[in-house]
Amino acid sequence: MIELFPGLRSIRAFDAAAQHLSFTSAADDLGVTPAAISHQIKELERQLGISLFPRTSRSMRLTREGEILHTAAHES
């Protein structure tokens, strides 16, 4: 079955990671492993066709697209 919309787990993982700017803190908040957060973020990025967090820097931040998605998620 083709998923047309991102799953709720992926959205929650993204929201927590965006709020904490840390996969570890997001994982602690949601009671899962950092690897699970990473997997959900990668799946969300694949479904949306965009990068939400840069993969090149040591410090974590949102991409422009990630900022837009995070803002939109909190406006609805």
Coordinates of C-alpha atoms in Angstrom, one line a residue:
M1 CA 0.0 0.0 0.0
I2 CA 1.3 3.4 -1.0
E3 CA 1.3 6.0 1.9
L4 CA 0.1 9.4 0.7
F5 CA 0.6 11.1 4.0
P6 CA 3.3 10.8 6.6
G7 CA 2.6 8.7 9.6
L8 CA 1.8 10.2 13.0
R9 CA 4.9 8.6 14.5
S10 CA 7.1 10.3 11.9
I11 CA 5.4 13.7 12.6
R12 CA 5.8 13.2 16.3
A13 CA 9.5 12.2 16.0
F14 CA 10.1 15.3 13.7
D15 CA 8.3 17.6 16.1
A16 CA 10.2 16.4 19.2
A17 CA 13.6 16.5 17.3
A18 CA 12.8 20.0 16.0
Q19 CA 11.8 21.2 19.5
H20 CA 14.9 19.7 21.3
L21 CA 17.3 20.0 18.3
S22 CA 18.5 16.6 19.5
F23 CA 17.6 13.1 18.5
T24 CA 18.6 11.8 21.9
S25 CA 16.4 14.3 23.8
A26 CA 13.6 13.6 21.4
A27 CA 13.9 9.9 22.0
D28 CA 13.9 10.4 25.7
D29 CA 10.8 12.5 25.4
L30 CA 9.0 9.9 23.3
G31 CA 10.3 6.9 25.1
V32 CA 12.1 5.4 22.1
T33 CA 15.7 5.0 21.0
P34 CA 17.6 7.7 19.1
A35 CA 17.9 5.2 16.2
A36 CA 14.1 5.1 16.1
I37 CA 13.9 8.9 15.9
S38 CA 16.5 8.9 13.1
H39 CA 14.6 6.2 11.2
Q40 CA 11.3 8.1 11.5
I41 CA 12.9 11.3 10.3
K42 CA 14.5 9.6 7.3
E43 CA 11.2 8.0 6.4
L44 CA 9.4 11.4 6.7
E45 CA 12.1 13.0 4.5
R46 CA 11.7 10.2 1.9
Q47 CA 7.9 10.7 1.8
L48 CA 8.1 14.4 1.5
G49 CA 11.2 14.5 -0.8
I50 CA 13.0 17.1 1.3
S51 CA 15.7 17.3 3.9
L52 CA 14.6 18.4 7.3
F53 CA 17.9 18.4 9.1
P54 CA 21.4 18.9 7.5
R55 CA 23.5 15.8 7.8
T56 CA 26.8 17.5 7.5
S57 CA 27.2 19.6 10.7
R58 CA 27.9 18.4 14.2
S59 CA 25.4 20.9 15.7
M60 CA 21.7 20.1 14.9
R61 CA 19.5 22.6 13.2
L62 CA 16.5 22.6 10.9
T63 CA 16.8 23.2 7.2
R64 CA 14.6 25.9 5.7
E65 CA 12.1 23.3 4.7
G66 CA 12.2 21.8 8.2
E67 CA 11.5 25.3 9.7
I68 CA 8.5 25.7 7.4
L69 CA 7.2 22.3 8.3
H70 CA 7.7 22.8 12.0
T71 CA 5.9 26.2 11.9
A72 CA 3.1 24.8 9.8
A73 CA 2.6 21.8 12.1
H74 CA 2.2 24.2 15.1
E75 CA -0.2 26.5 13.2
S76 CA -2.7 23.7 12.6

